[in-house]
Amino acid sequence: MEQLNRRKFLTYVGTGVTALTVASTGLGALTEKVSAAEKVKANSHLFGFKKKVSGLGFTPIDVSTKDELRLPKGYKYDVIAAYGDKINKKGDTFGFNNDFTMFFPIDGSNDRGLLWVNHEYSSELFVHGKKQGDTYTKSQIEKLLYNQGGSIIEVYRDSEGIWKMDTDSKYARRITGLTPFNLTGPAKGSKTVGGATTVQGTFANCSGGMTPWNTVLSAEENYEYTAADAGLNDTHYGWIVEVDPFNEKFTPRKHTALGRFHHENAAVGTTNDGRIVVYMGDDKKDACVYKFISKYKYVKSRGTDNSKLLEEGTLYVADMKNGKWLPLTIDAVREAAKGDSELLDKFQTQADVLVHTHDAAILLGGTPTDRPEDVEISPFDKTVFIAHTNNDKHGNIHGHITRFIEEKDDLGSLTFDFQIFAAGGSQNGFSAPDNLTFDSEGNLWTVTDMSGSAMNKGVFTSFGNNGIYVIPTMGENQGEAYRFATAPVDSEITGPCFTPDETTLFVAVQHPGERSKDLNNLTSMWPHRSGDTMPRPAVVAITGFKY
Ligand code: FEO
Ligand code: CA
Ligand code: CA
């Protein structure tokens, strides 16, 4: 058994949940945890992965409160696209508050490709200009909707090694709160979505994922506000949407079989028998972790027709107390609701279960957790990492990263074990883990999202601004965090995505200067472009990774 060092002990104690376990059962519970860690270690084979660049080949940087995107020595970044920039010849513009990014190589290139970028929310001060207390004008609602959704931009690395946007691109276009979408799956056309088979637009697009058939999944998270402001039916939002960045004829769609909640992202994998599995977190206090398993198997030669796999299957919620994935079926929900006429009235069809996923999940015994943000599948051992960002409702102030170990390493298993992989707190140097991605060395790249009002105050002082951290998932330093970047004032860094050769890391800097009171009192001017008069969310390419 691995000896538990003091630092690791403190790490475990730092998380509210485990602290309770320690207090109630003594060190026996920790012995269990260490055994799980040993199991993970034994499973940590590289599955033919060729190490590309050294993810840990940098000197970690200090905390910062400065209005800059600070990187370790030897690394630099290029601003590719900022809010309001023209992205194509038609004159479409880059949306606000960029989040998830996903790089799609063109002809296998690591130097040219399409970059999908989510746009999560809008701003009164910087976008539509509505004053508090006023009602929206038609043009303000249009701006509100246009600047959310997604951007498809073409990006390339020029002969000098600088990443730029190609505005002559034939692919570049916007998906917005005004774009028509098809609904798919059990809730399509159902009473509970007002009979709709098509809906208007996507917004609140937080993080996402990529399918094996090369389309993008984008997650609608805090949809209520925009739906209410724009007078739209909120059952048409809170879904996972799918877009083919290369093909405008592929109608954007919302897959109701994957449930409706505050979707953070969608991590796609395959079960051992070839079905598609999608892991998802519901980013809300005391909300659950889900996975969808398709009914049918993935067939590579079918290309984007595989999208149909996301229309039929079973949605499961994680019961972490029993290590079980519970199927969210109408029969199970009605059985659990027996004797409660209000619930029986609410849940009459599978569409009702999907539209009210969280309520159904809690009814069946899904475990309420501490704001599950990004979920990612380790490409090395198929363990599943979940960023539980924090939950001040019961003392998990700095959050933690949970690791699910599926039975027999099969993503199709309906039983699992889990451990707390890393905990936020001053002992580890980070707070509020959010988006996650892996490099080929098995390091987990983690960005943080402390809120603007909390940052650099009280128990958050020691963390400085938000940042990027690199956490090994195997070897003797597993679970320890190394600071790679610090973010401009008021911002969070989101959407980390490597090119396949890992020589470039794309990230989005979201809401710099968010706490500015007015345009004459700005807290940030990032990205400090000459001639600019306000801060702008922007996507950047970080280079300097060494072979
Ligand atoms: Fe949009 Fe949960 O962060
Ligand atoms: Ca997020
Ligand atoms: Ca967040």
Short mmCIF file of C-alpha atoms in Angstrom, two decimals, residues 67-69 79 81-83 94-101 117-123 126-127 147-149 203-208 218-219 221-222 263-264 283 371 373-374 434-435 447-452 455 465-468 486-496 506-515 523-524 526-527 535-540:
data_model
loop_
_atom_site.label_atom_id
_atom_site.label_comp_id
_atom_site.label_asym_id
_atom_site.label_seq_id
_atom_site.Cartn_x
_atom_site.Cartn_y
_atom_site.Cartn_z
CA ASP A 67 -4.20 42.47 -16.14
CA GLU A 68 -2.30 40.11 -18.39
CA LEU A 69 -2.30 36.56 -19.67
CA VAL A 79 -4.72 36.68 -30.12
CA ALA A 81 -10.16 36.46 -32.62
CA ALA A 82 -11.78 38.88 -30.18
CA TYR A 83 -15.39 39.93 -29.62
CA PHE A 94 -17.16 36.91 -33.44
CA GLY A 95 -19.56 36.55 -30.50
CA PHE A 96 -19.11 37.54 -26.85
CA ASN A 97 -17.73 35.61 -23.85
CA ASN A 98 -15.96 32.81 -25.68
CA ASP A 99 -15.77 29.49 -23.80
CA PHE A 100 -15.20 25.96 -25.23
CA THR A 101 -12.85 25.67 -28.21
CA VAL A 117 -15.78 28.48 -30.26
CA ASN A 118 -18.74 28.65 -27.83
CA HIS A 119 -20.19 32.02 -26.80
CA GLU A 120 -21.72 31.68 -23.38
CA TYR A 121 -23.43 34.90 -22.42
CA SER A 122 -23.84 38.53 -23.25
CA SER A 123 -23.21 41.79 -21.39
CA PHE A 126 -20.18 45.71 -23.54
CA VAL A 127 -22.81 44.25 -25.93
CA ASN A 147 -23.58 37.25 -29.66
CA GLN A 148 -24.21 33.86 -28.03
CA GLY A 149 -24.07 30.40 -29.63
CA PHE A 203 -27.46 30.21 -26.26
CA ALA A 204 -25.67 29.86 -22.91
CA ASN A 205 -23.15 27.63 -24.72
CA CYS A 206 -20.66 26.72 -22.04
CA SER A 207 -18.33 23.83 -22.85
CA GLY A 208 -18.79 20.89 -25.23
CA SER A 218 -22.09 22.29 -27.52
CA ALA A 219 -23.68 22.42 -24.07
CA GLU A 221 -25.91 25.73 -19.56
CA ASN A 222 -27.58 28.73 -17.84
CA HIS A 263 -25.21 21.15 -19.36
CA GLU A 264 -21.55 21.96 -18.85
CA ASP A 283 -23.41 22.55 -13.31
CA ARG A 371 -21.43 21.63 -9.24
CA GLU A 373 -18.42 21.12 -14.50
CA ASP A 374 -16.24 19.46 -17.14
CA ASP A 434 -13.62 23.95 -14.32
CA ASN A 435 -12.63 22.79 -17.85
CA VAL A 447 -8.53 25.85 -15.77
CA THR A 448 -10.06 27.56 -12.76
CA ASP A 449 -13.17 29.68 -12.34
CA MET A 450 -13.21 31.58 -9.08
CA SER A 451 -15.94 34.17 -9.33
CA GLY A 452 -15.00 37.80 -9.88
CA MET A 455 -11.09 36.53 -6.33
CA ASN A 465 -6.29 35.58 -10.57
CA ASN A 466 -7.77 32.51 -12.27
CA GLY A 467 -5.34 30.34 -14.23
CA ILE A 468 -4.31 27.14 -15.96
CA THR A 486 -2.59 33.35 -14.96
CA ALA A 487 -5.56 35.22 -16.40
CA PRO A 488 -6.27 38.94 -16.91
CA VAL A 489 -8.32 40.87 -14.32
CA ASP A 490 -11.87 39.54 -13.67
CA SER A 491 -11.51 36.84 -16.33
CA GLU A 492 -11.42 33.05 -16.40
CA ILE A 493 -9.55 30.98 -18.95
CA THR A 494 -11.83 28.46 -20.64
CA GLY A 495 -11.91 25.82 -23.36
CA PRO A 496 -8.34 24.45 -23.41
CA PHE A 506 -5.99 27.11 -27.80
CA VAL A 507 -7.78 28.76 -24.90
CA ALA A 508 -10.50 31.38 -24.58
CA VAL A 509 -10.21 34.29 -22.16
CA GLN A 510 -13.72 34.98 -20.94
CA HIS A 511 -15.16 38.13 -19.32
CA PRO A 512 -12.03 40.28 -18.77
CA GLY A 513 -13.10 43.49 -17.01
CA GLU A 514 -16.47 41.97 -16.08
CA ARG A 515 -16.73 44.01 -12.89
CA THR A 523 -11.07 47.11 -14.47
CA SER A 524 -9.32 45.54 -17.48
CA TRP A 526 -7.13 43.06 -22.02
CA PRO A 527 -6.12 42.10 -24.74
CA PRO A 535 -11.74 44.84 -22.83
CA ARG A 536 -12.70 42.00 -25.20
CA PRO A 537 -13.10 38.28 -24.62
CA ALA A 538 -10.74 36.60 -27.10
CA VAL A 539 -9.41 33.25 -28.23
CA VAL A 540 -5.65 32.83 -28.17
#
